[in-house]
Amino acid sequence: MAGMFSTKGMYALRAMADLAAHEGWVSLGDVARRQHISRKYLEQVISLMHKAGYVVSQRGKGGGYQLTRKPEDYTLGEILRAAEGSLAPVSCLDCTNETICPQLDTCSTVSVWRDLGRVTAGYLDSKTLADLVREPGAEDAGPCTARPI
């Protein structure tokens, strides 16, 4: 397992944090360069943020993208939900998924996944874009928090 969230979610957070850190209209090319994200892929991610009403765009010289609200008014959870569709750690608990797992009522691990989902959502809903702009980089010593088996 590579991670709980896709690159789409990670890039959405990075792009939104980049917009939060820069005043006025910000070109997608500048965001792509600073964040080392393919412009084509970033267009897809920003399109999701635009569809959610989190950014507005302006065409032409001096145009670009900007946030529709103050950075402190966006939670990381809402941005990830717009990008990923769900914060559920496993597909059987994904409320956006129409297929309900037939073993949900008898599954011995469902409580672990449900609790993990609650903790994850609670944490992400407690952090804002302003927090990312204030605290760039990792708080801990290194990037890896998972231990190999």
Rosetta silent file (secondary structure, phi, psi, omega in degrees, C-alpha in Angstrom):
SEQUENCE: MAGMFSTKGMYALRAMADLAAHEGWVSLGDVARRQHISRKYLEQVISLMHKAGYVVSQRGKGGGYQLTRKPEDYTLGEILRAAEGSLAPVSCLDCTNETICPQLDTCSTVSVWRDLGRVTAGYLDSKTLADLVREPGAEDAGPCTARPI
SCORE:     score description
SCORE:     0.000 S_00000001
   1 L     0.000  124.809 -177.753    0.000    0.000    0.000 S_00000001
   2 L   -81.151  -33.549 -179.030    1.505    3.288   -1.092 S_00000001
   3 L   172.118  168.141 -177.490   -0.696    5.574    0.987 S_00000001
   4 L   -78.452  -25.929 -177.213   -4.184    6.462    2.075 S_00000001
   5 L  -121.188  152.303 -179.927   -4.569    9.323   -0.400 S_00000001
   6 L   -82.047  171.889  175.812   -3.793    9.617   -4.083 S_00000001
   7 H   -62.628  -27.803  178.416   -1.460   12.117   -5.703 S_00000001
   8 H   -59.569  -44.790  178.487   -4.590   14.029   -6.679 S_00000001
   9 H   -67.742  -43.606  178.916   -5.325   14.745   -3.010 S_00000001
  10 H   -62.241  -44.137 -179.406   -1.718   15.540   -2.162 S_00000001
  11 H   -68.763  -33.065  177.008   -1.413   17.895   -5.122 S_00000001
  12 H   -61.858  -44.749  178.263   -4.720   19.578   -4.275 S_00000001
  13 H   -63.581  -43.706 -179.337   -3.385   20.439   -0.815 S_00000001
  14 H   -65.604  -41.901  179.876   -0.075   21.659   -2.225 S_00000001
  15 H   -66.490  -43.334  179.831   -1.726   23.769   -4.933 S_00000001
  16 H   -66.238  -38.410  177.315   -4.221   25.313   -2.517 S_00000001
  17 H   -65.609  -37.547  177.974   -1.425   26.044   -0.018 S_00000001
  18 H   -63.484  -45.107  177.553    0.580   27.667   -2.811 S_00000001
  19 H   -62.472  -38.170 -179.972   -2.377   29.895   -3.718 S_00000001
  20 H   -65.912  -31.105 -177.068   -2.819   30.736   -0.028 S_00000001
  21 H   -82.674  -11.032 -177.088    0.836   31.770    0.236 S_00000001
  22 L  -124.447  126.488 -178.361    0.678   34.138   -2.748 S_00000001
  23 L   -77.742  153.890  175.345   -1.583   37.187   -2.964 S_00000001
  24 L    76.287 -162.871 -179.068   -3.572   38.110   -6.043 S_00000001
  25 L   -77.311  130.455 -177.485   -3.900   36.135   -9.238 S_00000001
  26 E  -118.929  127.500 -178.997   -1.441   33.252   -9.456 S_00000001
  27 L   -74.371  146.030  178.965   -0.662   31.549  -12.756 S_00000001
  28 H   -63.145  -34.356  177.304   -1.003   27.796  -12.942 S_00000001
  29 H   -61.292  -39.977  178.361    2.443   27.636  -14.539 S_00000001
  30 H   -65.608  -42.819  178.689    3.967   29.308  -11.477 S_00000001
  31 H   -62.554  -46.811 -178.944    2.207   26.878   -9.122 S_00000001
  32 H   -58.825  -43.177  179.889    3.296   23.906  -11.249 S_00000001
  33 H   -65.263  -48.654 -177.721    6.920   25.106  -11.248 S_00000001
  34 H   -65.010  -36.441 -175.195    7.076   25.829   -7.518 S_00000001
  35 H   -94.350   -2.267 -179.347    5.358   22.574   -6.566 S_00000001
  36 L    56.237   48.743  179.621    7.105   20.378   -9.164 S_00000001
  37 L  -120.181  138.481  175.276    3.761   19.172  -10.517 S_00000001
  38 L   -57.473  131.512 -178.838    2.992   18.543  -14.180 S_00000001
  39 H   -59.203  -40.650 -178.862    0.937   21.488  -15.454 S_00000001
  40 H   -61.584  -43.977  179.225   -1.447   19.133  -17.274 S_00000001
  41 H   -69.653  -38.265  178.687   -2.139   17.141  -14.097 S_00000001
  42 H   -62.078  -35.556  176.776   -2.399   20.333  -12.049 S_00000001
  43 H   -58.980  -40.680  178.299   -5.099   21.576  -14.450 S_00000001
  44 H   -64.889  -42.992 -179.059   -7.184   18.506  -13.564 S_00000001
  45 H   -66.354  -46.653 -179.705   -6.675   19.063   -9.838 S_00000001
  46 H   -64.538  -32.662  176.692   -7.460   22.795  -10.001 S_00000001
  47 H   -59.808  -39.043  176.968  -10.559   21.980  -12.042 S_00000001
  48 H   -65.733  -39.522  178.927  -11.855   19.968   -9.063 S_00000001
  49 H   -68.577  -36.357  177.917  -11.139   22.896   -6.735 S_00000001
  50 H   -66.885  -44.451  179.686  -12.903   25.268   -9.157 S_00000001
  51 H   -62.014  -33.765  178.929  -15.916   22.947   -9.396 S_00000001
  52 L   -78.462   -9.027 -179.513  -16.090   22.871   -5.571 S_00000001
  53 L    83.880   16.780 -177.164  -16.077   26.687   -5.513 S_00000001
  54 L   -87.816  -21.857  177.671  -12.731   26.910   -3.709 S_00000001
  55 E  -134.882  155.584  171.717  -10.926   28.888   -6.438 S_00000001
  56 E  -121.222  157.368 -179.307  -11.854   31.383   -9.131 S_00000001
  57 E  -125.071  155.973  175.867  -10.033   31.979  -12.372 S_00000001
  58 E  -139.047  126.433 -179.287   -9.359   34.953  -14.581 S_00000001
  59 L   -82.268  161.914  172.522   -8.124   34.639  -18.157 S_00000001
  60 L    94.328 -179.224 -179.234   -5.598   36.817  -19.872 S_00000001
  61 L   -61.330  131.034 -178.641   -2.491   38.741  -18.955 S_00000001
  62 L    81.504    1.613  179.756   -2.234   39.110  -15.197 S_00000001
  63 L   -85.467 -164.892 -179.222   -4.867   36.414  -14.711 S_00000001
  64 E   143.187 -142.158 -178.620   -4.631   33.067  -13.023 S_00000001
  65 E  -127.457  152.317  170.090   -6.271   31.556   -9.958 S_00000001
  66 E  -151.962  160.374  179.950   -7.009   32.701   -6.450 S_00000001
  67 E   -68.692  152.228  176.592   -8.859   31.405   -3.424 S_00000001
  68 L   -91.228  -13.482  179.338  -12.500   32.370   -2.911 S_00000001
  69 L  -134.752  174.253  175.814  -12.091   32.529    0.877 S_00000001
  70 L   -71.046  148.681 -178.859   -9.391   33.278    3.428 S_00000001
  71 H   -53.143  -35.652 -179.209   -6.898   30.424    3.997 S_00000001
  72 H   -71.912   -8.720 -179.866   -8.157   29.908    7.548 S_00000001
  73 H   -95.548    5.267  176.100  -11.654   29.229    6.177 S_00000001
  74 L  -113.802  127.480  171.840  -10.633   26.049    4.314 S_00000001
  75 E   -92.105  152.769  177.276  -10.103   22.786    6.152 S_00000001
  76 H   -64.121  -32.509  178.210   -7.722   20.221    4.743 S_00000001
  77 H   -61.388  -44.668 -178.638  -10.538   17.695    5.045 S_00000001
  78 H   -67.811  -35.381  178.296  -12.861   19.599    2.723 S_00000001
  79 H   -66.307  -45.354  179.000  -10.104   20.058    0.145 S_00000001
  80 H   -64.922  -37.643  177.161   -9.242   16.354    0.226 S_00000001
  81 H   -63.031  -40.190  178.870  -12.918   15.387   -0.036 S_00000001
  82 H   -65.271  -35.404 -178.555  -13.263   17.598   -3.127 S_00000001
  83 H   -82.422  -42.349 -172.526  -10.177   15.985   -4.670 S_00000001
  84 H   -96.284  -26.554 -175.823  -10.615   12.380   -3.521 S_00000001
  85 L    94.980  -27.058 -176.730  -14.377   12.089   -3.106 S_00000001
  86 L  -163.259  156.061  173.684  -14.031   10.527    0.343 S_00000001
  87 L  -106.068    6.091 -178.238  -11.719   10.267    3.337 S_00000001
  88 L   -60.112  132.170 -178.885  -12.702    6.650    4.024 S_00000001
  89 L   -72.721  -20.606  178.153   -9.598    4.521    4.656 S_00000001
  90 L  -137.092  151.312 -173.877  -11.186    1.496    2.925 S_00000001
  91 H   -63.965  -28.231 -177.501  -13.694    1.274    0.089 S_00000001
  92 H   -69.673  -15.267  177.604  -16.331   -0.586    2.117 S_00000001
  93 H  -106.275    7.143 -179.204  -16.801    2.526    4.307 S_00000001
  94 L   -77.233  107.268 -177.747  -16.848    4.991    1.414 S_00000001
  95 L   -68.283  -15.063  177.766  -20.258    6.675    1.631 S_00000001
  96 L   -86.859   -7.142 -179.532  -19.851    7.966   -1.935 S_00000001
  97 L   -90.201  129.231 -177.978  -19.600    4.374   -3.173 S_00000001
  98 L   -78.790  -17.695 -179.498  -22.935    2.810   -4.177 S_00000001
  99 L   -87.468  119.338  178.254  -21.702   -0.731   -3.586 S_00000001
 100 L   -96.937  132.009 -178.736  -22.172   -1.815    0.021 S_00000001
 101 L   -63.012  128.561  179.854  -19.910   -4.595    1.207 S_00000001
 102 L   -68.100  -16.721 -179.081  -21.956   -7.765    1.875 S_00000001
 103 L   -99.242    5.695 -174.665  -19.695   -8.593    4.847 S_00000001
 104 L   -55.247  -41.633 -177.802  -20.004   -5.215    6.552 S_00000001
 105 L   -71.479  -23.186 -176.668  -22.277   -6.529    9.332 S_00000001
 106 L  -114.370    1.820 -176.455  -20.021   -9.481   10.150 S_00000001
 107 L   -70.091  127.878 -178.514  -16.579   -8.050    9.393 S_00000001
 108 L   -78.280  -13.194 -177.876  -14.231   -8.318   12.374 S_00000001
 109 L  -105.333   -4.552 -173.838  -12.070   -5.399   11.194 S_00000001
 110 H   -59.614  -34.530 -179.112  -14.729   -2.821   10.324 S_00000001
 111 H   -66.520  -34.563  177.302  -14.487   -1.095   13.718 S_00000001
 112 H   -63.588  -47.950 -178.893  -10.745   -0.509   13.211 S_00000001
 113 H   -66.570  -38.510  178.961  -11.342    1.080    9.795 S_00000001
 114 H   -64.433  -44.793  178.342  -14.297    3.099   11.061 S_00000001
 115 H   -63.646  -42.859  177.840  -12.236    4.459   13.988 S_00000001
 116 H   -60.500  -41.639  177.658   -9.305    5.239   11.696 S_00000001
 117 H   -61.202  -42.997  179.167  -11.675    7.108    9.381 S_00000001
 118 H   -64.204  -45.884 -179.394  -13.057    9.157   12.284 S_00000001
 119 H   -63.346  -45.957 -179.802   -9.604   10.031   13.625 S_00000001
 120 H   -61.373  -49.379 -179.874   -8.312   10.929   10.164 S_00000001
 121 H   -62.271  -41.823  179.146  -11.346   13.066    9.306 S_00000001
 122 H   -60.928  -43.412  179.220  -11.223   14.773   12.706 S_00000001
 123 H   -65.550  -49.935 -177.295   -7.563   15.659   12.292 S_00000001
 124 H   -66.005  -30.976  177.443   -7.904   16.882    8.703 S_00000001
 125 H   -78.127  -12.404  178.808  -11.024   18.888    9.574 S_00000001
 126 H   -93.508  -12.052 -179.960   -9.120   20.569   12.426 S_00000001
 127 L  -103.673  144.592 -179.401   -6.283   21.807   10.180 S_00000001
 128 E  -119.935  170.128  174.164   -6.619   24.701    7.734 S_00000001
 129 H   -59.154  -36.263  178.686   -4.747   26.053    4.745 S_00000001
 130 H   -59.745  -36.414  177.000   -3.500   28.813    7.027 S_00000001
 131 H   -62.686  -40.134  179.684   -1.833   26.118    9.157 S_00000001
 132 H   -66.250  -38.802 -179.169    0.022   24.811    6.099 S_00000001
 133 H   -71.057  -36.219  178.565    1.223   28.279    5.155 S_00000001
 134 H   -71.673  -34.831 -173.654    2.335   28.994    8.748 S_00000001
 135 L  -119.519   65.157  179.713    4.070   25.624    9.173 S_00000001
 136 L   -67.065  143.450  179.453    5.804   24.717    5.921 S_00000001
 137 L    85.739  175.639 -177.388    7.634   21.398    6.008 S_00000001
 138 L   -78.624  144.167  175.574    7.388   18.550    8.446 S_00000001
 139 L   -77.708  -31.033 -178.096    7.040   19.124   12.168 S_00000001
 140 L   -90.243  178.744 -174.984    8.888   15.881   12.871 S_00000001
 141 L   -69.522  -30.158 -175.110   12.442   14.913   11.995 S_00000001
 142 L  -144.024  170.235 -176.644   11.679   12.972    8.817 S_00000001
 143 L   -78.966  -20.951 -172.633    9.123   12.279    6.113 S_00000001
 144 L   -94.176  121.975  177.074    8.543    8.604    6.916 S_00000001
 145 L  -111.480  -12.429 -179.432    6.035    7.704    9.628 S_00000001
 146 L   -89.606  143.786  176.420    5.315    4.136    8.525 S_00000001
 147 L  -104.006  134.809  178.269    7.396    1.246    9.741 S_00000001
 148 L   -66.766  151.794  179.691    8.141   -1.622    7.348 S_00000001
 149 L   -84.821    0.000    0.000    6.786   -5.012    8.273 S_00000001
